[in-house]
Amino acid sequence: MLQGKEIILGVTGGIAAYKAVELLRLLTKAGAGVHVIMTASATEFVTPLTFQTLSMNPVSTSLFNMISEREIGHISLADRADLFIIAPATANVIGKLANGIADDMLTTTVMATKAPVLVAPAMNVNMYQNPIYRENEAKLKRHGYRFVEPAKGMLACGWEGEGKLQEPQVIFEEAVAALTRQDLAGEHVLITAGPTREELDPVRFISNHSSGKMGYAIARAARRRGATVTLVTGPTCLAEPCGVETIQVVSAEEMRQAVMAAFPASTMIIKAAAVSDYRPVARAMAKIKKTAGTLTLELEKNPDILSELGQIKGEKVLIGFAAETDDLMGNAAKKLAAKNVDMIVANDIGAEGAGFNVDTNIVKLLFRDGSVEDVPLMGKQELADLLLDRAVKLKS
Ligand code: CTP
């Protein structure tokens, strides 16, 4: 995802410096080449060796030994970078940057770079609210610096409030977004994911094997590409994607209500959820006890959310999924027409590497004009981007 990207990670002296190690891991795992620059005080918290070992690149800590090199160290690093991240960024370094002070390796390199700069502040809550700090942050924002707003919580200094360094995963997502073409800026993508559960009694439910992975991957990709994203999800084990409005639901009826509420503001709707088609006619108030004979359940139909959306879609792009075990193309084509969607993602859930609970998928895309696109086996995150590419095309 970040293959071929060069990132400079500036680490300044705050107790949260240890979290920069985890951020470095996320960046390198995603394929980025990372060069770490530490301020002198950062080295009091974490050793340069830790960053050097994990980045497999020398760590810069001093301005002067780099200048003695043939290439002027900070200029060559600044020129090469696709993105500059400062995490954690203290009030001190933000103050220096806002006022043009370049007195160490980190600040001189930031000053010399033309790459986008992402700043993740971490400081005491009173420092964070100090009007001088606020002015400095506002000034840097006016000059195009991006900020990852700090989290609220228990701070190392004992105070509670805003000023905690954001989680590495959140900073990572912002970094990926900063390096991703924002072709979905202005779009509001509504995505459904996961299974629904239809309760029989206080302890039992009817559901299916959907893991939610596909829908969550689409939500993550859409957000990285600049969309406003609403994810309506049934119960899954997945972490809520960063920067995505996530609405947790349980039953098909709850999913329907959440989808209908979000529908008017949305411009693209992608229905990856595996909705239970039926629910018990009545939910027992007490646990159903076993008896000597067989048990017959009476089920009634759930609303077909996608079909309802098909009736009212207007100019919005509407994409559905079809999970099939046989006659993939025939069944998928029927759903495309019956539900009035712009594209169906047909999923042969019996095929190896496809369907529920795996990280890959093999699909066929069916369009209104009768055309079909064969998509080979690929990771769900990669497929998510491909589906969004097609959604963008359908819009134009
Ligand atoms: N869907 C929906 N509401 C339902 C059932 C399905 O919105 N009650 C949506 C799914 O999110 C998916 C598409 O319709 O995008 C197709 O779902 P699928 O389960 O493959 O098909 P069904 O319409 O339920 O038909 P069948 O179960 O007979 O294959």
Short mmCIF file of N, CA and C in Angstrom, two decimals, residues 51-161:
data_model
loop_
_atom_site.label_atom_id
_atom_site.label_comp_id
_atom_site.label_asym_id
_atom_site.label_seq_id
_atom_site.Cartn_x
_atom_site.Cartn_y
_atom_site.Cartn_z
N PHE A 51 14.86 2.52 16.74
CA PHE A 51 14.33 2.99 15.45
C PHE A 51 15.20 2.52 14.29
N GLN A 52 16.52 2.50 14.52
CA GLN A 52 17.43 2.07 13.47
C GLN A 52 17.19 0.61 13.10
N THR A 53 17.03 -0.22 14.12
CA THR A 53 16.84 -1.65 13.88
C THR A 53 15.53 -1.88 13.11
N LEU A 54 14.48 -1.19 13.52
CA LEU A 54 13.18 -1.44 12.90
C LEU A 54 13.04 -0.78 11.53
N SER A 55 13.73 0.33 11.32
CA SER A 55 13.60 1.01 10.01
C SER A 55 14.63 0.49 9.03
N MET A 56 15.68 -0.16 9.55
CA MET A 56 16.81 -0.63 8.75
C MET A 56 17.48 0.54 8.02
N ASN A 57 17.39 1.73 8.61
CA ASN A 57 18.05 2.92 8.09
C ASN A 57 18.73 3.63 9.25
N PRO A 58 19.84 4.33 8.95
CA PRO A 58 20.48 5.07 10.04
C PRO A 58 19.53 6.13 10.60
N VAL A 59 19.62 6.38 11.88
CA VAL A 59 18.77 7.39 12.51
C VAL A 59 19.57 8.68 12.66
N SER A 60 18.96 9.78 12.23
CA SER A 60 19.66 11.06 12.33
C SER A 60 19.31 11.72 13.66
N THR A 61 20.34 12.13 14.37
CA THR A 61 20.08 12.79 15.65
C THR A 61 20.79 14.14 15.72
N SER A 62 21.84 14.29 14.92
CA SER A 62 22.60 15.53 15.02
C SER A 62 22.75 16.17 13.66
N LEU A 63 22.66 17.49 13.63
CA LEU A 63 22.77 18.24 12.38
C LEU A 63 24.19 18.22 11.85
N PHE A 64 25.15 18.30 12.76
CA PHE A 64 26.51 18.61 12.30
C PHE A 64 27.26 17.43 11.72
N ASN A 65 27.06 16.23 12.24
CA ASN A 65 27.78 15.12 11.63
C ASN A 65 27.23 14.82 10.23
N MET A 66 25.97 15.20 9.97
CA MET A 66 25.39 14.98 8.64
C MET A 66 25.97 15.98 7.64
N ILE A 67 26.22 17.22 8.08
CA ILE A 67 26.72 18.23 7.16
C ILE A 67 28.12 17.86 6.65
N SER A 68 28.87 17.12 7.45
CA SER A 68 30.20 16.73 7.00
C SER A 68 30.15 15.69 5.89
N GLU A 69 28.98 15.10 5.67
CA GLU A 69 28.86 14.12 4.58
C GLU A 69 28.90 14.82 3.23
N ARG A 70 29.15 14.04 2.16
CA ARG A 70 29.25 14.61 0.82
C ARG A 70 27.93 15.29 0.43
N GLU A 71 26.86 14.56 0.63
CA GLU A 71 25.54 15.14 0.40
C GLU A 71 25.13 15.81 1.69
N ILE A 72 24.51 16.96 1.63
CA ILE A 72 24.08 17.56 2.89
C ILE A 72 22.87 16.78 3.37
N GLY A 73 23.06 16.08 4.49
CA GLY A 73 22.10 15.09 4.98
C GLY A 73 20.67 15.55 5.01
N HIS A 74 20.44 16.68 5.66
CA HIS A 74 19.03 17.06 5.86
C HIS A 74 18.37 17.48 4.56
N ILE A 75 19.16 18.05 3.62
CA ILE A 75 18.57 18.49 2.36
C ILE A 75 18.21 17.25 1.53
N SER A 76 19.11 16.26 1.49
CA SER A 76 18.81 15.09 0.66
C SER A 76 17.62 14.33 1.23
N LEU A 77 17.54 14.22 2.53
CA LEU A 77 16.37 13.56 3.14
C LEU A 77 15.10 14.34 2.82
N ALA A 78 15.17 15.64 2.97
CA ALA A 78 14.00 16.50 2.73
C ALA A 78 13.53 16.40 1.28
N ASP A 79 14.46 16.29 0.36
CA ASP A 79 14.11 16.22 -1.07
C ASP A 79 13.46 14.89 -1.43
N ARG A 80 13.96 13.84 -0.80
CA ARG A 80 13.50 12.50 -1.16
C ARG A 80 12.10 12.17 -0.63
N ALA A 81 11.71 12.84 0.44
CA ALA A 81 10.52 12.40 1.17
C ALA A 81 9.22 12.61 0.39
N ASP A 82 8.33 11.62 0.50
CA ASP A 82 6.96 11.78 -0.02
C ASP A 82 6.08 12.35 1.09
N LEU A 83 6.46 12.09 2.33
CA LEU A 83 5.65 12.55 3.46
C LEU A 83 6.56 12.72 4.67
N PHE A 84 6.25 13.73 5.45
CA PHE A 84 6.99 13.98 6.68
C PHE A 84 6.00 13.85 7.83
N ILE A 85 6.29 12.97 8.78
CA ILE A 85 5.40 12.84 9.94
C ILE A 85 6.20 13.25 11.18
N ILE A 86 5.59 14.03 12.04
CA ILE A 86 6.23 14.31 13.34
C ILE A 86 5.32 13.74 14.43
N ALA A 87 5.79 12.69 15.09
CA ALA A 87 4.98 12.01 16.09
C ALA A 87 5.88 11.37 17.14
N PRO A 88 5.79 11.74 18.39
CA PRO A 88 4.95 12.83 18.91
C PRO A 88 5.60 14.18 18.62
N ALA A 89 4.76 15.20 18.47
CA ALA A 89 5.26 16.56 18.28
C ALA A 89 4.98 17.35 19.56
N THR A 90 6.03 17.84 20.18
CA THR A 90 5.86 18.60 21.43
C THR A 90 5.43 20.04 21.11
N ALA A 91 4.96 20.73 22.13
CA ALA A 91 4.61 22.16 21.97
C ALA A 91 5.85 22.92 21.53
N ASN A 92 7.01 22.49 22.02
CA ASN A 92 8.27 23.16 21.69
C ASN A 92 8.57 23.09 20.20
N VAL A 93 8.49 21.88 19.60
CA VAL A 93 8.84 21.76 18.17
C VAL A 93 7.79 22.47 17.31
N ILE A 94 6.53 22.42 17.73
CA ILE A 94 5.48 23.09 16.96
C ILE A 94 5.70 24.60 17.02
N GLY A 95 6.11 25.08 18.18
CA GLY A 95 6.43 26.51 18.34
C GLY A 95 7.59 26.92 17.46
N LYS A 96 8.60 26.06 17.41
CA LYS A 96 9.77 26.39 16.57
C LYS A 96 9.36 26.45 15.10
N LEU A 97 8.63 25.42 14.64
CA LEU A 97 8.24 25.37 13.22
C LEU A 97 7.38 26.57 12.85
N ALA A 98 6.48 26.95 13.75
CA ALA A 98 5.57 28.06 13.45
C ALA A 98 6.32 29.38 13.38
N ASN A 99 7.50 29.42 13.98
CA ASN A 99 8.23 30.69 14.02
C ASN A 99 9.54 30.66 13.24
N GLY A 100 9.66 29.67 12.39
CA GLY A 100 10.81 29.64 11.49
C GLY A 100 12.13 29.33 12.17
N ILE A 101 12.08 28.71 13.32
CA ILE A 101 13.35 28.37 13.99
C ILE A 101 13.79 26.98 13.52
N ALA A 102 15.02 26.94 13.01
CA ALA A 102 15.56 25.68 12.51
C ALA A 102 16.93 25.49 13.14
N ASP A 103 16.92 24.90 14.34
CA ASP A 103 18.19 24.83 15.07
C ASP A 103 18.63 23.40 15.38
N ASP A 104 17.97 22.45 14.75
CA ASP A 104 18.45 21.07 14.90
C ASP A 104 18.10 20.31 13.62
N MET A 105 18.48 19.04 13.60
CA MET A 105 18.29 18.24 12.39
C MET A 105 16.81 18.17 11.98
N LEU A 106 15.93 17.97 12.98
CA LEU A 106 14.51 17.81 12.65
C LEU A 106 13.92 19.10 12.09
N THR A 107 14.10 20.20 12.78
CA THR A 107 13.47 21.44 12.33
C THR A 107 14.06 21.94 11.01
N THR A 108 15.37 21.75 10.81
CA THR A 108 15.94 22.19 9.53
C THR A 108 15.41 21.33 8.39
N THR A 109 15.22 20.04 8.63
CA THR A 109 14.74 19.17 7.55
C THR A 109 13.29 19.51 7.22
N VAL A 110 12.47 19.76 8.23
CA VAL A 110 11.07 20.14 7.96
C VAL A 110 11.06 21.42 7.13
N MET A 111 11.89 22.36 7.53
CA MET A 111 11.93 23.64 6.82
C MET A 111 12.35 23.47 5.37
N ALA A 112 13.16 22.46 5.11
CA ALA A 112 13.70 22.28 3.76
C ALA A 112 12.83 21.40 2.87
N THR A 113 11.78 20.80 3.43
CA THR A 113 11.03 19.83 2.62
C THR A 113 9.86 20.48 1.89
N LYS A 114 9.54 19.88 0.74
CA LYS A 114 8.34 20.31 0.02
C LYS A 114 7.25 19.25 0.16
N ALA A 115 7.57 18.18 0.90
CA ALA A 115 6.59 17.09 1.10
C ALA A 115 5.50 17.56 2.06
N PRO A 116 4.31 16.95 1.99
CA PRO A 116 3.30 17.27 3.00
C PRO A 116 3.78 16.88 4.40
N VAL A 117 3.41 17.68 5.38
CA VAL A 117 3.85 17.42 6.75
C VAL A 117 2.63 17.11 7.62
N LEU A 118 2.72 16.00 8.32
CA LEU A 118 1.64 15.54 9.20
C LEU A 118 2.15 15.62 10.64
N VAL A 119 1.46 16.39 11.46
CA VAL A 119 1.93 16.63 12.83
C VAL A 119 0.98 15.96 13.82
N ALA A 120 1.52 15.13 14.69
CA ALA A 120 0.69 14.48 15.72
C ALA A 120 1.13 14.99 17.09
N PRO A 121 0.44 16.03 17.60
CA PRO A 121 0.87 16.63 18.86
C PRO A 121 0.65 15.73 20.06
N ALA A 122 1.47 15.93 21.08
CA ALA A 122 1.30 15.24 22.37
C ALA A 122 1.85 16.15 23.43
N MET A 123 1.00 16.53 24.36
CA MET A 123 1.46 17.42 25.43
C MET A 123 0.45 17.45 26.57
N ASN A 124 0.80 18.16 27.60
CA ASN A 124 -0.09 18.36 28.75
C ASN A 124 -1.32 19.15 28.29
N VAL A 125 -2.47 18.88 28.91
CA VAL A 125 -3.73 19.50 28.47
C VAL A 125 -3.68 21.02 28.56
N ASN A 126 -3.00 21.55 29.58
CA ASN A 126 -2.93 23.01 29.72
C ASN A 126 -2.05 23.64 28.65
N MET A 127 -0.98 22.92 28.30
CA MET A 127 -0.14 23.39 27.20
C MET A 127 -0.95 23.38 25.91
N TYR A 128 -1.74 22.31 25.73
CA TYR A 128 -2.52 22.17 24.50
C TYR A 128 -3.55 23.29 24.36
N GLN A 129 -4.06 23.73 25.52
CA GLN A 129 -5.06 24.80 25.47
C GLN A 129 -4.45 26.19 25.55
N ASN A 130 -3.16 26.26 25.76
CA ASN A 130 -2.49 27.56 25.86
C ASN A 130 -2.68 28.35 24.56
N PRO A 131 -3.12 29.61 24.65
CA PRO A 131 -3.40 30.37 23.43
C PRO A 131 -2.17 30.53 22.52
N ILE A 132 -0.99 30.51 23.11
CA ILE A 132 0.21 30.64 22.27
C ILE A 132 0.37 29.38 21.42
N TYR A 133 0.15 28.21 22.06
CA TYR A 133 0.20 26.96 21.29
C TYR A 133 -0.87 26.97 20.19
N ARG A 134 -2.07 27.41 20.55
CA ARG A 134 -3.19 27.39 19.59
C ARG A 134 -2.87 28.26 18.38
N GLU A 135 -2.23 29.42 18.65
CA GLU A 135 -1.85 30.31 17.54
C GLU A 135 -0.83 29.62 16.63
N ASN A 136 0.14 28.95 17.27
CA ASN A 136 1.17 28.26 16.48
C ASN A 136 0.56 27.17 15.61
N GLU A 137 -0.37 26.40 16.20
CA GLU A 137 -1.01 25.32 15.43
C GLU A 137 -1.82 25.92 14.27
N ALA A 138 -2.57 26.98 14.57
CA ALA A 138 -3.40 27.60 13.53
C ALA A 138 -2.52 28.13 12.39
N LYS A 139 -1.38 28.70 12.76
CA LYS A 139 -0.47 29.25 11.73
C LYS A 139 0.05 28.14 10.83
N LEU A 140 0.47 27.04 11.46
CA LEU A 140 0.99 25.92 10.65
C LEU A 140 -0.12 25.36 9.75
N LYS A 141 -1.34 25.28 10.27
CA LYS A 141 -2.47 24.78 9.46
C LYS A 141 -2.69 25.69 8.26
N ARG A 142 -2.58 27.01 8.50
CA ARG A 142 -2.75 27.95 7.37
C ARG A 142 -1.69 27.72 6.31
N HIS A 143 -0.54 27.22 6.72
CA HIS A 143 0.54 26.97 5.76
C HIS A 143 0.48 25.54 5.21
N GLY A 144 -0.61 24.86 5.44
CA GLY A 144 -0.81 23.55 4.81
C GLY A 144 -0.37 22.36 5.64
N TYR A 145 0.13 22.59 6.86
CA TYR A 145 0.50 21.45 7.70
C TYR A 145 -0.78 20.74 8.13
N ARG A 146 -0.74 19.42 8.13
CA ARG A 146 -1.91 18.66 8.59
C ARG A 146 -1.69 18.23 10.02
N PHE A 147 -2.75 18.17 10.78
CA PHE A 147 -2.64 17.76 12.19
C PHE A 147 -3.49 16.53 12.46
N VAL A 148 -2.96 15.62 13.24
CA VAL A 148 -3.76 14.51 13.76
C VAL A 148 -4.13 14.91 15.17
N GLU A 149 -5.40 15.27 15.36
CA GLU A 149 -5.80 15.83 16.65
C GLU A 149 -5.51 14.83 17.77
N PRO A 150 -4.99 15.31 18.91
CA PRO A 150 -4.68 14.38 20.00
C PRO A 150 -5.95 13.78 20.60
N ALA A 151 -5.77 12.69 21.30
CA ALA A 151 -6.92 12.02 21.93
C ALA A 151 -7.11 12.57 23.35
N LYS A 152 -8.29 12.28 23.89
CA LYS A 152 -8.55 12.65 25.29
C LYS A 152 -8.21 11.44 26.15
N GLY A 153 -7.79 11.69 27.37
CA GLY A 153 -7.55 10.55 28.25
C GLY A 153 -6.64 10.93 29.39
N MET A 154 -6.17 9.91 30.08
CA MET A 154 -5.26 10.12 31.20
C MET A 154 -3.89 10.44 30.62
N LEU A 155 -3.34 11.60 30.96
CA LEU A 155 -2.03 11.99 30.44
C LEU A 155 -0.93 11.55 31.41
N ALA A 156 0.27 11.39 30.84
CA ALA A 156 1.38 10.89 31.67
C ALA A 156 1.66 11.82 32.85
N CYS A 157 1.35 13.11 32.68
CA CYS A 157 1.62 14.08 33.74
C CYS A 157 0.60 13.99 34.87
N GLY A 158 -0.40 13.14 34.74
CA GLY A 158 -1.39 12.97 35.79
C GLY A 158 -2.69 13.71 35.50
N TRP A 159 -2.66 14.68 34.60
CA TRP A 159 -3.87 15.41 34.24
C TRP A 159 -4.71 14.55 33.31
N GLU A 160 -5.99 14.87 33.28
CA GLU A 160 -6.88 14.16 32.37
C GLU A 160 -7.37 15.18 31.34
N GLY A 161 -7.41 14.81 30.09
CA GLY A 161 -7.92 15.74 29.09
C GLY A 161 -7.30 15.50 27.74
#
